[in-house]
Structure formats: structure tokens, C-alpha cells
Amino acid sequence: MPIKLIQVGLGRWGRNWATRVLPEVKSVKTVGYVDGDASQLERAQEQAGIQAEDCFESLDTALVQRDCDAVLVTTAIGAHVPVALAAVRAGKHVLLEKPFAPDSASARQVVAAARRRRRMLMISQNYRFHPAPVAVRRLVSRNELGPVGAVYVDFRRRGDTRPATDLHFQLWHPLLVDMAIHHWDLMRMVLGQEPVRIACHTWNPPWSCYRMAPAALATLEFSKGTVVHYRGNYASTDEPTNWGGVWRMECARGVIHWTTRGDHGDQVRMVRSGRKERILPLPKSIKLDREGSLAAFARAIRSGMKPDTAGEDNLRTLECMLAAVDAAESGVPVTLRPANRRA
């Protein structure tokens, strides 16, 4: 039997989930849709073929009228914590869109609530569900080329081609919060290390439509000594990269080049010192991206095993994002709290 799920949040991104993701994952069955704005529910009915009787303007009402196992939260970030807490307190498992929460304290509150109720809490860090980062994590964990000394990540996209009135341009730190959080999470994934210090400088190009800076340079220091140099631009006029960025990882015995998620496809190239470059075969994934994340959530509920992006683990990704924002706003590098502190 599939996991029965209620989706909360039917704005543009939530409708994208409803039309493109939920129907493709057969291990879940959506039994209700919630949004406090009736017009958003009407749009969802038109665009996703959702039945009016399955739509509700409050989660409380939906939980009374629909039997479900879990709640998918695809609201704006400001509603993540209250909706997740309500779901957990009702005894439901929760899958949250990223970023987890607007601050560390409220994220930890949700983690603690899920632990007390013994409910699964997972963050949809969908970039992890692509073959290139999976392959690179295996290379690094096997110490294939020795320890990683330095990593160089480039991300370029022209996000300001939308109409100037688009709400996307009002996002809080659009690069660091909306996009680079994926890259911070991939750093943690492939390195198997935690960030301990970050310096960050942001700016807004003259042609940009963004309210806040969409471009950044950042340096991240990790727990085993690896240093990551990050260059990102959400208003770039240069050749766009894949959404996952272009990575070069310098190791003791060679270099790993890789990219993921985008028009250029996933690719991993390895150059062992003194040898020719090799293009490595990639693992085959049954489900990619958000579909992979949703399928992993269903498996975690069935097995009782915490997924890689469980809320407690994803706190480190969130705190890296928040530290980048603090460093950018203050102009001073930020040291992150020790990774072993319990939420």
C-alpha cells in the first residue's frame, strides 16, 4: 500500500510538485491538498486536475477529513516551521522543501518535536538524487585519490530573465538561500565533512532585477581541512552551468571534475596523477531529483531508517546557509557551532 500524503502549499512551486512529481512516485498517494488562499487551490484544480473535494483551506480540516501517514510541506519558507510542527504533533511524518527554516532555533524545535513523537522528518535536498554526486561521494569515501585538499565550484545562471514584477526577485538573499543551499549540501555529501568556517562576499550586478544580491564569492573551511572556493551568480551573462554547478576537486593523487543536474547532463571525470583522464560510469538511479527525494521519504517511513537528509542531519546544511548570510551581511567570517551538538 502506498504512503498516504497531504500536500500543504499550492503556490507556483507547490503546483509544480502536484503536477510533475507526486503523480510519478507510485509509493505515495496524495489524499488531500491544503492552501490558505482559495485562489491557489482553484489554480491547482485547473492545472493539476485536482478534485475540489480533495482541497482544504487548513491543515487541521484536512487531517480530520482525510486519513494520512505524512505531510509534504511546499509552502513559502515562513510557513515551514508552523506547518511541520502541526503535522508532527498530529502524529504525521513530514517531508519539507528546502530551506528547512528561516533560522536555526526554529529548525531545532521541529527536529526535537519529531524525535519526541518518533516521526520521520526529512528535508527534500533533491540535488543529492543524481548520479554524479553519488559517484563522487563513493570516490572520496574509498579514498580513491587520497584526501581532498581544495575544491573549486562555479555556478552561473541568468535568473533575471523573468518579468521584472516576478516575486522571485524579492527573495531574501536569492543566491545563498534559494540556490547555493543545494551546493552547500552537496559539499557535505561528497566530502563527508562538516563546514566549520565561512567567509562570504555578495554583490548585485548593475543589470540585475533582484532586490538583494544574486552573486557571491565564498570560502568554506571543512572539518578535515578541505577548503572550498565557491563562485556563484544568479544574474550571470556568461555561459550557464548545470544547476548543480561545475566542480574541480584537487586530491593528493589527482583531480576529480564533475557536474550535475542540467542541460549538460551528469558527468564525472577523474585524472590520476601521471595518467590519462577517465570518464567514469555513473550509477543508475531509479528516481532522480524531487522524485528521488519523495521515493526515499516513502522508503524511510516503511523501513524506519533515517534518510541521508533527515532533519537532524540537514541542520548542518541550514546552518551553513545562515552562516553564509551572516558573513555576507557583516563582512566578517563566521565560525559554525560544533557538529556533534544535539538538536
PDB file of C-alpha atoms in Angstrom, residues 5-126:
ATOM      1  CA  LEU A   5       0.088  12.005   1.959  1.00  0.00           C
ATOM      2  CA  ILE A   6      -1.398  15.511   2.289  1.00  0.00           C
ATOM      3  CA  GLN A   7       0.370  18.334   0.450  1.00  0.00           C
ATOM      4  CA  VAL A   8       0.398  21.789   2.060  1.00  0.00           C
ATOM      5  CA  GLY A   9       1.251  24.780  -0.148  1.00  0.00           C
ATOM      6  CA  LEU A  10      -0.143  25.126  -3.683  1.00  0.00           C
ATOM      7  CA  GLY A  11       1.688  28.214  -4.898  1.00  0.00           C
ATOM      8  CA  ARG A  12       3.668  28.077  -8.136  1.00  0.00           C
ATOM      9  CA  TRP A  13       6.281  25.652  -6.789  1.00  0.00           C
ATOM     10  CA  GLY A  14       3.692  23.594  -4.913  1.00  0.00           C
ATOM     11  CA  ARG A  15       1.636  23.216  -8.100  1.00  0.00           C
ATOM     12  CA  ASN A  16       4.792  22.075  -9.846  1.00  0.00           C
ATOM     13  CA  TRP A  17       5.118  19.337  -7.207  1.00  0.00           C
ATOM     14  CA  ALA A  18       1.455  18.417  -7.657  1.00  0.00           C
ATOM     15  CA  THR A  19       1.631  18.169 -11.455  1.00  0.00           C
ATOM     16  CA  ARG A  20       5.156  16.878 -12.127  1.00  0.00           C
ATOM     17  CA  VAL A  21       6.366  14.975  -9.068  1.00  0.00           C
ATOM     18  CA  LEU A  22       3.604  13.420  -6.992  1.00  0.00           C
ATOM     19  CA  PRO A  23       1.961  11.529  -9.888  1.00  0.00           C
ATOM     20  CA  GLU A  24       5.304   9.925 -10.825  1.00  0.00           C
ATOM     21  CA  VAL A  25       6.030   8.282  -7.458  1.00  0.00           C
ATOM     22  CA  LYS A  26       3.745   5.295  -7.012  1.00  0.00           C
ATOM     23  CA  SER A  27       4.906   4.588  -3.456  1.00  0.00           C
ATOM     24  CA  VAL A  28       2.864   7.607  -2.310  1.00  0.00           C
ATOM     25  CA  LYS A  29      -0.771   8.542  -2.786  1.00  0.00           C
ATOM     26  CA  THR A  30      -1.910  12.142  -2.333  1.00  0.00           C
ATOM     27  CA  VAL A  31      -5.222  12.235  -0.460  1.00  0.00           C
ATOM     28  CA  GLY A  32      -5.538  15.980   0.150  1.00  0.00           C
ATOM     29  CA  TYR A  33      -4.256  19.420  -0.802  1.00  0.00           C
ATOM     30  CA  VAL A  34      -4.081  22.440   1.503  1.00  0.00           C
ATOM     31  CA  ASP A  35      -3.611  26.156   0.931  1.00  0.00           C
ATOM     32  CA  GLY A  36      -4.970  29.085   2.903  1.00  0.00           C
ATOM     33  CA  ASP A  37      -5.503  31.005  -0.328  1.00  0.00           C
ATOM     34  CA  ALA A  38      -8.595  29.707  -2.135  1.00  0.00           C
ATOM     35  CA  SER A  39      -7.366  31.132  -5.454  1.00  0.00           C
ATOM     36  CA  GLN A  40      -4.266  28.930  -5.284  1.00  0.00           C
ATOM     37  CA  LEU A  41      -6.451  25.877  -4.748  1.00  0.00           C
ATOM     38  CA  GLU A  42      -8.534  26.867  -7.788  1.00  0.00           C
ATOM     39  CA  ARG A  43      -5.374  27.156  -9.906  1.00  0.00           C
ATOM     40  CA  ALA A  44      -4.242  23.748  -8.663  1.00  0.00           C
ATOM     41  CA  GLN A  45      -7.579  22.236  -9.672  1.00  0.00           C
ATOM     42  CA  GLU A  46      -7.225  23.719 -13.162  1.00  0.00           C
ATOM     43  CA  GLN A  47      -3.550  22.881 -13.708  1.00  0.00           C
ATOM     44  CA  ALA A  48      -3.209  19.554 -11.922  1.00  0.00           C
ATOM     45  CA  GLY A  49      -6.671  18.093 -12.327  1.00  0.00           C
ATOM     46  CA  ILE A  50      -7.201  18.024  -8.565  1.00  0.00           C
ATOM     47  CA  GLN A  51     -10.753  17.427  -7.400  1.00  0.00           C
ATOM     48  CA  ALA A  52     -12.416  20.218  -5.405  1.00  0.00           C
ATOM     49  CA  GLU A  53     -13.456  17.783  -2.666  1.00  0.00           C
ATOM     50  CA  ASP A  54      -9.771  16.993  -2.025  1.00  0.00           C
ATOM     51  CA  CYS A  55      -8.891  20.663  -1.377  1.00  0.00           C
ATOM     52  CA  PHE A  56      -8.854  22.302   2.037  1.00  0.00           C
ATOM     53  CA  GLU A  57      -8.020  25.762   3.369  1.00  0.00           C
ATOM     54  CA  SER A  58      -6.483  24.469   6.615  1.00  0.00           C
ATOM     55  CA  LEU A  59      -4.334  21.504   7.564  1.00  0.00           C
ATOM     56  CA  ASP A  60      -6.477  20.874  10.664  1.00  0.00           C
ATOM     57  CA  THR A  61      -9.563  20.377   8.486  1.00  0.00           C
ATOM     58  CA  ALA A  62      -7.704  18.150   6.060  1.00  0.00           C
ATOM     59  CA  LEU A  63      -6.382  15.965   8.884  1.00  0.00           C
ATOM     60  CA  VAL A  64      -9.902  15.485  10.238  1.00  0.00           C
ATOM     61  CA  GLN A  65     -11.380  14.570   6.854  1.00  0.00           C
ATOM     62  CA  ARG A  66      -8.520  12.547   5.379  1.00  0.00           C
ATOM     63  CA  ASP A  67      -6.673   9.579   6.816  1.00  0.00           C
ATOM     64  CA  CYS A  68      -2.978  10.059   6.026  1.00  0.00           C
ATOM     65  CA  ASP A  69       0.502   8.948   7.057  1.00  0.00           C
ATOM     66  CA  ALA A  70       2.535  12.004   6.110  1.00  0.00           C
ATOM     67  CA  VAL A  71       2.520  15.673   5.155  1.00  0.00           C
ATOM     68  CA  LEU A  72       4.506  17.275   2.329  1.00  0.00           C
ATOM     69  CA  VAL A  73       5.253  20.959   3.018  1.00  0.00           C
ATOM     70  CA  THR A  74       5.761  23.063  -0.121  1.00  0.00           C
ATOM     71  CA  THR A  75       4.797  26.450   1.321  1.00  0.00           C
ATOM     72  CA  ALA A  76       6.952  29.578   1.410  1.00  0.00           C
ATOM     73  CA  ILE A  77       9.771  29.280   3.948  1.00  0.00           C
ATOM     74  CA  GLY A  78       7.965  31.353   6.576  1.00  0.00           C
ATOM     75  CA  ALA A  79       5.281  28.677   6.948  1.00  0.00           C
ATOM     76  CA  HIS A  80       7.634  25.679   7.059  1.00  0.00           C
ATOM     77  CA  VAL A  81       8.003  25.522  10.837  1.00  0.00           C
ATOM     78  CA  PRO A  82       4.362  26.051  11.937  1.00  0.00           C
ATOM     79  CA  VAL A  83       3.050  23.590   9.351  1.00  0.00           C
ATOM     80  CA  ALA A  84       5.703  20.977  10.162  1.00  0.00           C
ATOM     81  CA  LEU A  85       5.048  21.307  13.902  1.00  0.00           C
ATOM     82  CA  ALA A  86       1.295  20.935  13.400  1.00  0.00           C
ATOM     83  CA  ALA A  87       1.817  17.820  11.280  1.00  0.00           C
ATOM     84  CA  VAL A  88       4.264  16.206  13.697  1.00  0.00           C
ATOM     85  CA  ARG A  89       2.030  16.930  16.683  1.00  0.00           C
ATOM     86  CA  ALA A  90      -0.796  15.239  14.789  1.00  0.00           C
ATOM     87  CA  GLY A  91       1.414  12.144  14.537  1.00  0.00           C
ATOM     88  CA  LYS A  92       2.375  12.528  10.877  1.00  0.00           C
ATOM     89  CA  HIS A  93       5.722  12.097   9.142  1.00  0.00           C
ATOM     90  CA  VAL A  94       6.948  15.235   7.362  1.00  0.00           C
ATOM     91  CA  LEU A  95       8.816  15.964   4.127  1.00  0.00           C
ATOM     92  CA  LEU A  96       9.866  19.635   3.964  1.00  0.00           C
ATOM     93  CA  GLU A  97      11.026  21.655   0.993  1.00  0.00           C
ATOM     94  CA  LYS A  98      14.350  23.422   1.451  1.00  0.00           C
ATOM     95  CA  PRO A  99      15.412  25.683   3.083  1.00  0.00           C
ATOM     96  CA  PHE A 100      14.387  23.861   6.242  1.00  0.00           C
ATOM     97  CA  ALA A 101      13.505  27.011   8.253  1.00  0.00           C
ATOM     98  CA  PRO A 102      14.305  30.740   8.436  1.00  0.00           C
ATOM     99  CA  ASP A 103      16.541  30.232  11.482  1.00  0.00           C
ATOM    100  CA  SER A 104      18.396  27.504  13.352  1.00  0.00           C
ATOM    101  CA  ALA A 105      16.405  27.713  16.590  1.00  0.00           C
ATOM    102  CA  SER A 106      13.039  27.034  14.948  1.00  0.00           C
ATOM    103  CA  ALA A 107      14.536  24.227  12.834  1.00  0.00           C
ATOM    104  CA  ARG A 108      15.835  22.589  16.002  1.00  0.00           C
ATOM    105  CA  GLN A 109      12.385  22.924  17.522  1.00  0.00           C
ATOM    106  CA  VAL A 110      10.929  20.855  14.672  1.00  0.00           C
ATOM    107  CA  VAL A 111      13.709  18.257  14.958  1.00  0.00           C
ATOM    108  CA  ALA A 112      13.081  17.907  18.697  1.00  0.00           C
ATOM    109  CA  ALA A 113       9.313  17.574  18.177  1.00  0.00           C
ATOM    110  CA  ALA A 114       9.774  14.861  15.536  1.00  0.00           C
ATOM    111  CA  ARG A 115      12.157  12.976  17.831  1.00  0.00           C
ATOM    112  CA  ARG A 116       9.703  13.082  20.746  1.00  0.00           C
ATOM    113  CA  ARG A 117       6.855  11.819  18.569  1.00  0.00           C
ATOM    114  CA  ARG A 118       9.077   9.293  16.790  1.00  0.00           C
ATOM    115  CA  ARG A 119       8.069  10.685  13.417  1.00  0.00           C
ATOM    116  CA  MET A 120      10.207  10.810  10.291  1.00  0.00           C
ATOM    117  CA  LEU A 121      11.357  14.315   9.374  1.00  0.00           C
ATOM    118  CA  MET A 122      13.145  14.701   6.041  1.00  0.00           C
ATOM    119  CA  ILE A 123      14.270  17.708   4.008  1.00  0.00           C
ATOM    120  CA  SER A 124      13.965  17.459   0.220  1.00  0.00           C
ATOM    121  CA  GLN A 125      17.572  18.156  -0.798  1.00  0.00           C
ATOM    122  CA  ASN A 126      16.805  16.898  -4.272  1.00  0.00           C
TER     123      ASN A 126
END
